[in-house]
Short mmCIF file of N, CA and C in Angstrom, two decimals:
data_model
loop_
_atom_site.label_atom_id
_atom_site.label_comp_id
_atom_site.label_asym_id
_atom_site.label_seq_id
_atom_site.Cartn_x
_atom_site.Cartn_y
_atom_site.Cartn_z
N MET A 14 -28.45 -15.97 -8.98
CA MET A 14 -27.45 -15.99 -7.93
C MET A 14 -26.17 -15.34 -8.47
N THR A 15 -25.67 -14.33 -7.76
CA THR A 15 -24.47 -13.65 -8.20
C THR A 15 -23.26 -14.19 -7.46
N GLU A 16 -22.16 -14.24 -8.16
CA GLU A 16 -20.92 -14.74 -7.58
C GLU A 16 -20.24 -13.60 -6.83
N LYS A 17 -19.83 -13.83 -5.60
CA LYS A 17 -19.15 -12.82 -4.81
C LYS A 17 -17.72 -12.66 -5.33
N LYS A 18 -17.31 -11.41 -5.56
CA LYS A 18 -15.95 -11.16 -6.03
C LYS A 18 -14.98 -11.37 -4.87
N ASP A 19 -13.93 -12.09 -5.13
CA ASP A 19 -12.90 -12.34 -4.13
C ASP A 19 -11.70 -11.48 -4.49
N GLU A 20 -11.19 -10.72 -3.53
CA GLU A 20 -10.10 -9.80 -3.81
C GLU A 20 -8.72 -10.44 -3.73
N HIS A 21 -8.65 -11.71 -3.45
CA HIS A 21 -7.35 -12.35 -3.29
C HIS A 21 -6.82 -12.82 -4.64
N SER A 22 -5.48 -12.81 -4.77
CA SER A 22 -4.87 -12.90 -6.09
C SER A 22 -4.51 -14.29 -6.58
N ALA A 23 -4.45 -15.29 -5.77
CA ALA A 23 -3.95 -16.59 -6.22
C ALA A 23 -5.03 -17.37 -6.97
N LYS A 24 -5.53 -16.77 -7.99
CA LYS A 24 -6.52 -17.40 -8.85
C LYS A 24 -6.10 -17.14 -10.28
N PRO A 25 -5.06 -17.83 -10.73
CA PRO A 25 -4.50 -17.53 -12.04
C PRO A 25 -5.47 -17.71 -13.20
N HIS A 26 -6.50 -18.50 -13.03
CA HIS A 26 -7.43 -18.73 -14.12
C HIS A 26 -8.71 -17.91 -13.97
N ALA A 27 -8.72 -17.02 -12.98
CA ALA A 27 -9.91 -16.20 -12.76
C ALA A 27 -10.08 -15.23 -13.93
N PRO A 28 -11.31 -15.00 -14.36
CA PRO A 28 -11.53 -14.09 -15.48
C PRO A 28 -11.32 -12.64 -15.04
N GLY A 29 -11.03 -11.79 -16.00
CA GLY A 29 -10.98 -10.35 -15.74
C GLY A 29 -9.73 -9.90 -15.04
N PRO A 30 -9.65 -8.59 -14.79
CA PRO A 30 -8.46 -8.03 -14.16
C PRO A 30 -8.36 -8.47 -12.70
N HIS A 31 -7.15 -8.43 -12.18
CA HIS A 31 -6.95 -8.79 -10.79
C HIS A 31 -6.99 -7.57 -9.89
N VAL A 32 -7.52 -6.46 -10.41
CA VAL A 32 -7.70 -5.25 -9.63
C VAL A 32 -9.13 -4.79 -9.85
N ASP A 33 -9.83 -4.51 -8.79
CA ASP A 33 -11.17 -3.97 -8.88
C ASP A 33 -11.05 -2.48 -8.61
N PRO A 34 -11.19 -1.62 -9.63
CA PRO A 34 -11.01 -0.19 -9.43
C PRO A 34 -11.88 0.39 -8.32
N ALA A 35 -13.02 -0.22 -8.06
CA ALA A 35 -13.90 0.28 -7.01
C ALA A 35 -13.38 -0.06 -5.61
N ARG A 36 -12.54 -1.09 -5.50
CA ARG A 36 -12.09 -1.52 -4.18
C ARG A 36 -10.59 -1.34 -3.97
N GLY A 37 -9.87 -1.01 -5.01
CA GLY A 37 -8.45 -0.77 -4.86
C GLY A 37 -7.62 -2.02 -5.07
N PRO A 38 -6.38 -1.98 -4.58
CA PRO A 38 -5.43 -3.07 -4.83
C PRO A 38 -5.90 -4.40 -4.25
N ILE A 39 -5.47 -5.44 -4.89
CA ILE A 39 -5.79 -6.78 -4.43
C ILE A 39 -5.00 -7.12 -3.18
N ARG A 40 -5.42 -8.13 -2.49
CA ARG A 40 -4.74 -8.62 -1.30
C ARG A 40 -4.30 -10.05 -1.57
N PRO A 41 -3.24 -10.50 -0.89
CA PRO A 41 -2.80 -11.88 -1.10
C PRO A 41 -3.80 -12.85 -0.50
N PRO A 42 -3.72 -14.12 -0.91
CA PRO A 42 -4.61 -15.12 -0.30
C PRO A 42 -4.29 -15.27 1.18
N ARG A 43 -5.27 -15.67 1.92
CA ARG A 43 -5.07 -15.86 3.36
C ARG A 43 -4.15 -17.06 3.61
N PRO A 44 -3.42 -17.03 4.75
CA PRO A 44 -2.56 -18.19 5.05
C PRO A 44 -3.40 -19.41 5.39
N ALA A 45 -2.76 -20.54 5.33
CA ALA A 45 -3.45 -21.79 5.65
C ALA A 45 -3.99 -21.74 7.07
N ILE A 46 -5.14 -22.30 7.27
CA ILE A 46 -5.74 -22.36 8.60
C ILE A 46 -4.87 -23.24 9.49
N GLY A 47 -4.70 -22.83 10.73
CA GLY A 47 -3.95 -23.63 11.68
C GLY A 47 -2.50 -23.23 11.84
N LEU A 48 -2.03 -22.23 11.07
CA LEU A 48 -0.65 -21.79 11.27
C LEU A 48 -0.57 -21.03 12.59
N PRO A 49 0.46 -21.30 13.38
CA PRO A 49 0.57 -20.61 14.67
C PRO A 49 0.91 -19.14 14.48
N LEU A 50 0.39 -18.32 15.39
CA LEU A 50 0.67 -16.90 15.40
C LEU A 50 1.90 -16.66 16.27
N SER A 51 2.93 -16.01 15.71
CA SER A 51 4.15 -15.77 16.48
C SER A 51 4.03 -14.49 17.31
N ALA A 52 4.99 -14.26 18.19
CA ALA A 52 4.97 -13.14 19.12
C ALA A 52 4.97 -11.78 18.39
N ASP A 53 5.55 -11.72 17.19
CA ASP A 53 5.60 -10.45 16.47
C ASP A 53 4.31 -10.14 15.70
N GLY A 54 3.28 -10.98 15.88
CA GLY A 54 1.99 -10.72 15.25
C GLY A 54 1.86 -11.24 13.83
N ARG A 55 2.76 -12.10 13.41
CA ARG A 55 2.70 -12.70 12.08
C ARG A 55 2.42 -14.19 12.22
N TYR A 56 1.87 -14.74 11.17
CA TYR A 56 1.70 -16.18 11.15
C TYR A 56 3.04 -16.83 10.84
N ALA A 57 3.30 -17.95 11.44
CA ALA A 57 4.53 -18.70 11.15
C ALA A 57 4.46 -19.19 9.71
N LEU A 58 5.60 -19.23 9.05
CA LEU A 58 5.63 -19.73 7.68
C LEU A 58 5.43 -21.24 7.68
N PRO A 59 4.69 -21.75 6.72
CA PRO A 59 4.49 -23.20 6.67
C PRO A 59 5.75 -23.90 6.19
N ALA A 60 5.82 -25.17 6.44
CA ALA A 60 6.93 -25.97 5.93
C ALA A 60 6.82 -26.02 4.42
N GLY A 61 7.95 -26.15 3.77
CA GLY A 61 7.94 -26.21 2.30
C GLY A 61 7.96 -24.82 1.70
N ASN A 62 7.23 -24.64 0.63
CA ASN A 62 7.20 -23.37 -0.09
C ASN A 62 6.12 -22.45 0.48
N PRO A 63 6.49 -21.38 1.20
CA PRO A 63 5.49 -20.50 1.78
C PRO A 63 4.71 -19.71 0.73
N CYS A 64 5.22 -19.68 -0.50
CA CYS A 64 4.57 -18.93 -1.58
C CYS A 64 3.57 -19.79 -2.36
N GLU A 65 3.48 -21.06 -2.04
CA GLU A 65 2.58 -21.97 -2.76
C GLU A 65 1.16 -21.41 -2.75
N GLY A 66 0.58 -21.29 -3.92
CA GLY A 66 -0.78 -20.78 -4.04
C GLY A 66 -0.89 -19.27 -3.99
N CYS A 67 0.23 -18.57 -3.98
CA CYS A 67 0.21 -17.11 -3.90
C CYS A 67 1.10 -16.51 -4.99
N ASP A 68 0.58 -15.53 -5.67
CA ASP A 68 1.38 -14.82 -6.68
C ASP A 68 1.24 -13.31 -6.48
N HIS A 69 0.87 -12.92 -5.29
CA HIS A 69 0.56 -11.52 -5.00
C HIS A 69 1.69 -10.57 -5.34
N CYS A 70 2.91 -10.89 -4.95
CA CYS A 70 4.03 -9.97 -5.17
C CYS A 70 4.38 -9.83 -6.65
N CYS A 71 3.82 -10.69 -7.48
CA CYS A 71 4.08 -10.64 -8.92
C CYS A 71 3.02 -9.80 -9.65
N ARG A 72 2.12 -9.21 -8.92
CA ARG A 72 1.00 -8.51 -9.53
C ARG A 72 1.00 -7.00 -9.33
N TYR A 73 2.09 -6.46 -8.79
CA TYR A 73 2.18 -5.02 -8.64
C TYR A 73 3.64 -4.57 -8.61
N VAL A 74 3.82 -3.27 -8.81
CA VAL A 74 5.13 -2.63 -8.72
C VAL A 74 4.95 -1.40 -7.86
N THR A 75 5.85 -1.17 -6.92
CA THR A 75 5.80 0.06 -6.13
C THR A 75 7.08 0.84 -6.36
N ILE A 76 6.92 2.15 -6.39
CA ILE A 76 8.04 3.07 -6.55
C ILE A 76 7.97 4.05 -5.40
N GLU A 77 9.09 4.21 -4.68
CA GLU A 77 9.10 5.14 -3.55
C GLU A 77 9.06 6.58 -4.05
N ILE A 78 8.29 7.41 -3.33
CA ILE A 78 8.22 8.84 -3.62
C ILE A 78 8.56 9.60 -2.34
N ALA A 79 8.88 10.87 -2.49
CA ALA A 79 9.17 11.71 -1.32
C ALA A 79 7.91 11.87 -0.48
N THR A 80 8.10 12.01 0.82
CA THR A 80 6.97 12.25 1.72
C THR A 80 6.26 13.53 1.29
N PRO A 81 4.95 13.45 1.00
CA PRO A 81 4.25 14.65 0.55
C PRO A 81 4.11 15.68 1.67
N ARG A 82 4.41 16.93 1.34
CA ARG A 82 4.32 18.00 2.33
C ARG A 82 3.58 19.23 1.79
N SER A 83 3.68 19.46 0.49
CA SER A 83 3.12 20.69 -0.09
C SER A 83 1.84 20.39 -0.86
N LYS A 84 1.15 21.46 -1.24
CA LYS A 84 -0.05 21.31 -2.07
C LYS A 84 0.31 20.65 -3.40
N LEU A 85 1.46 21.00 -3.95
CA LEU A 85 1.89 20.39 -5.21
C LEU A 85 2.11 18.89 -5.04
N ASP A 86 2.73 18.48 -3.91
CA ASP A 86 2.93 17.04 -3.66
C ASP A 86 1.59 16.30 -3.64
N PHE A 87 0.60 16.89 -2.96
CA PHE A 87 -0.70 16.22 -2.87
C PHE A 87 -1.45 16.29 -4.20
N ASP A 88 -1.20 17.33 -4.98
CA ASP A 88 -1.79 17.39 -6.31
C ASP A 88 -1.20 16.29 -7.20
N ASN A 89 0.10 16.02 -7.02
CA ASN A 89 0.72 14.92 -7.76
C ASN A 89 0.10 13.58 -7.35
N ILE A 90 -0.15 13.40 -6.06
CA ILE A 90 -0.80 12.17 -5.60
C ILE A 90 -2.19 12.06 -6.23
N ARG A 91 -2.89 13.17 -6.28
CA ARG A 91 -4.21 13.18 -6.93
C ARG A 91 -4.08 12.71 -8.38
N TRP A 92 -3.07 13.21 -9.08
CA TRP A 92 -2.85 12.82 -10.46
C TRP A 92 -2.58 11.32 -10.56
N TYR A 93 -1.75 10.79 -9.65
CA TYR A 93 -1.46 9.34 -9.68
C TYR A 93 -2.75 8.54 -9.58
N VAL A 94 -3.58 8.86 -8.57
CA VAL A 94 -4.74 8.01 -8.29
C VAL A 94 -5.89 8.25 -9.26
N LEU A 95 -5.78 9.26 -10.11
CA LEU A 95 -6.77 9.42 -11.17
C LEU A 95 -6.57 8.39 -12.28
N HIS A 96 -5.44 7.72 -12.25
CA HIS A 96 -5.15 6.68 -13.22
C HIS A 96 -5.66 5.32 -12.72
N GLN A 97 -6.16 4.53 -13.62
CA GLN A 97 -6.69 3.21 -13.27
C GLN A 97 -5.57 2.31 -12.75
N SER A 98 -5.86 1.56 -11.72
CA SER A 98 -4.96 0.56 -11.14
C SER A 98 -3.70 1.17 -10.53
N VAL A 99 -3.80 2.42 -10.08
CA VAL A 99 -2.69 3.09 -9.41
C VAL A 99 -3.20 3.57 -8.06
N SER A 100 -2.41 3.34 -7.02
CA SER A 100 -2.73 3.84 -5.69
C SER A 100 -1.46 4.37 -5.05
N VAL A 101 -1.64 5.09 -3.96
CA VAL A 101 -0.51 5.62 -3.21
C VAL A 101 -0.66 5.12 -1.78
N LEU A 102 0.45 4.70 -1.19
CA LEU A 102 0.39 4.18 0.17
C LEU A 102 1.56 4.69 0.98
N CYS A 103 1.39 4.62 2.28
CA CYS A 103 2.46 4.92 3.22
C CYS A 103 2.63 3.69 4.09
N THR A 104 3.84 3.17 4.16
CA THR A 104 4.11 1.98 4.95
C THR A 104 4.16 2.32 6.43
N TRP A 105 4.19 1.33 7.26
CA TRP A 105 4.29 1.53 8.70
C TRP A 105 5.63 2.15 9.09
N ASP A 106 6.61 2.07 8.20
CA ASP A 106 7.91 2.71 8.43
C ASP A 106 7.92 4.16 7.97
N GLY A 107 6.82 4.63 7.38
CA GLY A 107 6.72 6.02 6.93
C GLY A 107 7.19 6.25 5.50
N ASP A 108 7.44 5.19 4.75
CA ASP A 108 7.85 5.33 3.35
C ASP A 108 6.60 5.49 2.48
N TRP A 109 6.60 6.48 1.62
CA TRP A 109 5.49 6.72 0.68
C TRP A 109 5.80 6.05 -0.65
N MET A 110 4.81 5.41 -1.24
CA MET A 110 4.99 4.65 -2.48
C MET A 110 3.82 4.88 -3.43
N VAL A 111 4.12 4.83 -4.71
CA VAL A 111 3.09 4.74 -5.74
C VAL A 111 3.04 3.27 -6.13
N GLN A 112 1.85 2.69 -6.12
CA GLN A 112 1.70 1.29 -6.47
C GLN A 112 0.94 1.17 -7.78
N PHE A 113 1.54 0.43 -8.71
CA PHE A 113 0.92 0.15 -10.01
C PHE A 113 0.50 -1.31 -9.99
N ASP A 114 -0.79 -1.56 -10.03
CA ASP A 114 -1.29 -2.93 -10.02
C ASP A 114 -1.29 -3.47 -11.44
N THR A 115 -0.21 -4.19 -11.75
CA THR A 115 -0.02 -4.74 -13.09
C THR A 115 0.82 -6.00 -12.96
N PRO A 116 0.38 -7.11 -13.52
CA PRO A 116 1.12 -8.36 -13.34
C PRO A 116 2.42 -8.40 -14.14
N CYS A 117 3.36 -9.14 -13.63
CA CYS A 117 4.63 -9.37 -14.32
C CYS A 117 4.36 -10.15 -15.61
N ALA A 118 5.06 -9.81 -16.65
CA ALA A 118 4.89 -10.51 -17.94
C ALA A 118 5.29 -11.98 -17.85
N TRP A 119 6.15 -12.32 -16.88
CA TRP A 119 6.61 -13.71 -16.73
C TRP A 119 5.66 -14.55 -15.88
N LEU A 120 4.63 -13.95 -15.30
CA LEU A 120 3.68 -14.69 -14.48
C LEU A 120 2.73 -15.47 -15.39
N LYS A 121 2.79 -16.78 -15.29
CA LYS A 121 1.94 -17.67 -16.10
C LYS A 121 1.31 -18.70 -15.18
N ASP A 122 -0.01 -18.77 -15.19
CA ASP A 122 -0.74 -19.73 -14.37
C ASP A 122 -0.32 -19.67 -12.90
N GLY A 123 -0.11 -18.46 -12.39
CA GLY A 123 0.20 -18.29 -10.98
C GLY A 123 1.64 -18.60 -10.60
N ARG A 124 2.51 -18.80 -11.58
CA ARG A 124 3.92 -19.14 -11.31
C ARG A 124 4.83 -18.36 -12.24
N CYS A 125 6.09 -18.20 -11.84
CA CYS A 125 7.08 -17.51 -12.66
C CYS A 125 7.53 -18.45 -13.77
N SER A 126 7.38 -18.02 -15.00
CA SER A 126 7.76 -18.86 -16.14
C SER A 126 9.27 -18.81 -16.43
N HIS A 127 9.99 -17.93 -15.76
CA HIS A 127 11.45 -17.80 -15.94
C HIS A 127 12.12 -17.76 -14.56
N TYR A 128 11.72 -18.65 -13.68
CA TYR A 128 12.16 -18.60 -12.28
C TYR A 128 13.67 -18.52 -12.13
N ALA A 129 14.42 -19.30 -12.88
CA ALA A 129 15.89 -19.30 -12.76
C ALA A 129 16.50 -17.97 -13.20
N LEU A 130 15.77 -17.21 -14.01
CA LEU A 130 16.27 -15.94 -14.52
C LEU A 130 15.62 -14.73 -13.84
N ARG A 131 14.84 -14.97 -12.79
CA ARG A 131 14.09 -13.88 -12.17
C ARG A 131 15.02 -12.76 -11.68
N PRO A 132 14.52 -11.53 -11.66
CA PRO A 132 15.33 -10.39 -11.22
C PRO A 132 15.76 -10.51 -9.76
N GLU A 133 16.80 -9.79 -9.42
CA GLU A 133 17.36 -9.82 -8.06
C GLU A 133 16.32 -9.43 -7.01
N ILE A 134 15.47 -8.45 -7.32
CA ILE A 134 14.45 -8.01 -6.36
C ILE A 134 13.53 -9.18 -5.99
N CYS A 135 13.26 -10.05 -6.94
CA CYS A 135 12.43 -11.24 -6.68
C CYS A 135 13.20 -12.23 -5.80
N ARG A 136 14.48 -12.39 -6.08
CA ARG A 136 15.31 -13.33 -5.31
C ARG A 136 15.44 -12.88 -3.85
N ASP A 137 15.52 -11.56 -3.65
CA ASP A 137 15.72 -11.01 -2.31
C ASP A 137 14.45 -10.94 -1.48
N TYR A 138 13.31 -11.12 -2.10
CA TYR A 138 12.04 -10.97 -1.38
C TYR A 138 11.91 -12.04 -0.29
N ASP A 139 11.56 -11.60 0.90
CA ASP A 139 11.40 -12.50 2.04
C ASP A 139 9.92 -12.81 2.23
N PRO A 140 9.49 -14.05 2.03
CA PRO A 140 8.07 -14.40 2.20
C PRO A 140 7.53 -14.05 3.59
N ALA A 141 8.40 -13.96 4.59
CA ALA A 141 7.93 -13.59 5.93
C ALA A 141 7.40 -12.16 5.95
N GLU A 142 7.77 -11.35 4.96
CA GLU A 142 7.29 -9.97 4.87
C GLU A 142 5.97 -9.86 4.10
N CYS A 143 5.51 -10.94 3.53
CA CYS A 143 4.28 -10.93 2.73
C CYS A 143 3.07 -10.62 3.60
N GLU A 144 2.17 -9.83 3.05
CA GLU A 144 0.91 -9.51 3.73
C GLU A 144 0.16 -10.78 4.13
N ARG A 145 0.38 -11.83 3.38
CA ARG A 145 -0.32 -13.09 3.63
C ARG A 145 -0.10 -13.58 5.06
N TYR A 146 1.06 -13.30 5.61
CA TYR A 146 1.40 -13.80 6.94
C TYR A 146 1.33 -12.73 8.02
N CYS A 147 0.78 -11.57 7.71
CA CYS A 147 0.64 -10.48 8.68
C CYS A 147 -0.82 -10.39 9.13
N THR A 148 -1.03 -9.91 10.32
CA THR A 148 -2.39 -9.77 10.83
C THR A 148 -2.92 -8.35 10.68
N VAL A 149 -2.08 -7.44 10.22
CA VAL A 149 -2.51 -6.05 9.99
C VAL A 149 -2.24 -5.71 8.51
N PRO A 150 -2.92 -4.71 7.98
CA PRO A 150 -2.65 -4.32 6.59
C PRO A 150 -1.18 -3.94 6.40
N ALA A 151 -0.69 -4.10 5.20
CA ALA A 151 0.71 -3.78 4.90
C ALA A 151 0.98 -2.29 4.95
N GLU A 152 -0.06 -1.49 4.77
CA GLU A 152 0.14 -0.05 4.73
C GLU A 152 -0.59 0.65 5.87
N LYS A 153 0.00 1.76 6.31
CA LYS A 153 -0.63 2.60 7.33
C LYS A 153 -1.68 3.49 6.67
N ILE A 154 -1.38 3.97 5.47
CA ILE A 154 -2.27 4.84 4.72
C ILE A 154 -2.40 4.25 3.31
N LEU A 155 -3.62 4.18 2.82
CA LEU A 155 -3.87 3.71 1.46
C LEU A 155 -4.79 4.69 0.77
N ILE A 156 -4.32 5.28 -0.33
CA ILE A 156 -5.11 6.24 -1.10
C ILE A 156 -5.34 5.64 -2.47
N ARG A 157 -6.60 5.26 -2.73
CA ARG A 157 -6.94 4.59 -3.98
C ARG A 157 -7.57 5.53 -5.00
N ASP A 158 -8.16 6.62 -4.52
CA ASP A 158 -8.87 7.51 -5.42
C ASP A 158 -8.95 8.90 -4.80
N GLU A 159 -9.61 9.83 -5.49
CA GLU A 159 -9.72 11.20 -5.00
C GLU A 159 -10.43 11.28 -3.65
N LYS A 160 -11.44 10.44 -3.46
CA LYS A 160 -12.18 10.47 -2.18
C LYS A 160 -11.27 10.07 -1.02
N ASP A 161 -10.46 9.04 -1.22
CA ASP A 161 -9.51 8.65 -0.18
C ASP A 161 -8.54 9.78 0.12
N LEU A 162 -8.08 10.46 -0.93
CA LEU A 162 -7.15 11.58 -0.74
C LEU A 162 -7.82 12.71 0.02
N GLU A 163 -9.02 13.07 -0.36
CA GLU A 163 -9.76 14.12 0.36
C GLU A 163 -9.94 13.75 1.82
N ARG A 164 -10.31 12.52 2.09
CA ARG A 164 -10.51 12.05 3.46
C ARG A 164 -9.19 12.14 4.24
N TYR A 165 -8.10 11.70 3.63
CA TYR A 165 -6.79 11.77 4.28
C TYR A 165 -6.41 13.22 4.59
N LEU A 166 -6.61 14.12 3.63
CA LEU A 166 -6.25 15.53 3.84
C LEU A 166 -7.10 16.18 4.93
N GLU A 167 -8.38 15.82 5.00
CA GLU A 167 -9.24 16.35 6.07
C GLU A 167 -8.77 15.84 7.44
N GLU A 168 -8.45 14.56 7.53
CA GLU A 168 -7.95 14.00 8.79
C GLU A 168 -6.62 14.64 9.18
N ARG A 169 -5.76 14.86 8.19
CA ARG A 169 -4.46 15.49 8.43
C ARG A 169 -4.65 16.92 8.94
N LYS A 170 -5.57 17.64 8.32
CA LYS A 170 -5.88 19.01 8.72
C LYS A 170 -6.42 19.05 10.16
N ALA A 171 -7.30 18.11 10.49
CA ALA A 171 -7.87 18.05 11.84
C ALA A 171 -6.78 17.74 12.88
N ARG A 172 -5.86 16.82 12.54
CA ARG A 172 -4.77 16.50 13.48
C ARG A 172 -3.87 17.71 13.71
N ALA A 173 -3.58 18.45 12.63
CA ALA A 173 -2.73 19.64 12.75
C ALA A 173 -3.42 20.70 13.60
N ALA A 174 -4.72 20.89 13.40
CA ALA A 174 -5.47 21.87 14.20
C ALA A 174 -5.47 21.48 15.67
N LYS A 175 -5.62 20.20 15.93
CA LYS A 175 -5.62 19.71 17.32
C LYS A 175 -4.26 19.95 17.98
N ARG A 176 -3.17 19.70 17.22
CA ARG A 176 -1.82 19.95 17.76
C ARG A 176 -1.62 21.43 18.05
N ARG A 177 -2.06 22.30 17.11
CA ARG A 177 -1.92 23.74 17.32
C ARG A 177 -2.70 24.20 18.53
N LYS A 178 -3.89 23.66 18.68
CA LYS A 178 -4.76 24.06 19.79
C LYS A 178 -4.18 23.62 21.14
N SER A 179 -3.49 22.49 21.16
CA SER A 179 -2.96 21.97 22.42
C SER A 179 -1.69 22.68 22.88
N ARG A 180 -1.03 23.43 21.98
CA ARG A 180 0.18 24.17 22.37
C ARG A 180 -0.20 25.42 23.14
N PRO A 181 0.62 25.80 24.14
CA PRO A 181 0.34 27.05 24.86
C PRO A 181 0.45 28.24 23.91
N LYS A 182 -0.37 29.28 24.17
CA LYS A 182 -0.39 30.45 23.30
C LYS A 182 0.97 31.12 23.23
N ALA A 183 1.66 31.23 24.35
CA ALA A 183 2.98 31.86 24.36
C ALA A 183 3.93 31.11 23.43
N GLY A 184 3.83 29.81 23.43
CA GLY A 184 4.67 28.99 22.57
C GLY A 184 4.38 29.25 21.11
N ARG A 185 3.10 29.43 20.77
CA ARG A 185 2.74 29.71 19.38
C ARG A 185 3.26 31.07 18.94
N ARG A 186 3.18 32.07 19.83
CA ARG A 186 3.68 33.41 19.49
C ARG A 186 5.19 33.37 19.28
N ALA A 187 5.88 32.67 20.16
CA ALA A 187 7.34 32.57 20.04
C ALA A 187 7.71 31.85 18.74
N GLU A 188 6.97 30.80 18.41
CA GLU A 188 7.21 30.08 17.15
C GLU A 188 7.02 30.98 15.95
N ALA A 189 5.94 31.80 15.98
CA ALA A 189 5.66 32.71 14.87
C ALA A 189 6.78 33.75 14.73
N ARG A 190 7.28 34.28 15.86
CA ARG A 190 8.37 35.27 15.82
C ARG A 190 9.63 34.63 15.26
N THR A 191 9.92 33.40 15.69
CA THR A 191 11.11 32.70 15.20
C THR A 191 11.02 32.44 13.70
N ALA A 192 9.85 32.01 13.27
CA ALA A 192 9.65 31.74 11.84
C ALA A 192 9.75 33.03 11.03
N LYS A 193 9.19 34.11 11.56
CA LYS A 193 9.24 35.40 10.85
C LYS A 193 10.66 35.91 10.74
N ALA A 194 11.43 35.78 11.83
CA ALA A 194 12.83 36.22 11.84
C ALA A 194 13.68 35.39 10.88
N ALA A 195 13.37 34.11 10.78
CA ALA A 195 14.15 33.22 9.91
C ALA A 195 13.77 33.42 8.44
N GLY A 196 12.55 33.80 8.20
CA GLY A 196 12.06 33.86 6.82
C GLY A 196 12.21 35.18 6.21
#
């Protein structure tokens, strides 16, 4: 009998890494059953400590990057995701990030061992923003490896072709003349 791997992070005594390279970044534990769903599509925060049993935000670091537009930008993304435990994502607000799945050195047994001294970014974090209480993924786009990047680029290319095809021909000619005159 094989044990099913659980991708949720609030298992401080679980063996092995908290990132499965084949499946990408970990997800936070699910919220408690019975929490009401609010109008904005999030679960209501429970009474007491909403972070109880969850250490998800302590297990990764994200760094914002410029929105990729050129071949070089996408080649850089390829380079990022060729590294173990690194992914690239785009938030629902359109912010692009590199995510490094690596736990905080102060995380011990699922809790912060220096809570009173924790960095400002930790103090400012709003548990209501945690994936744990959302009903949709935290990211609009998630690129975990080269295959995800290739799939994203193919979909992007198809969307661009569809937009070009839907424009009137006269509009495309005028656009080309304007671009040629400007360039």
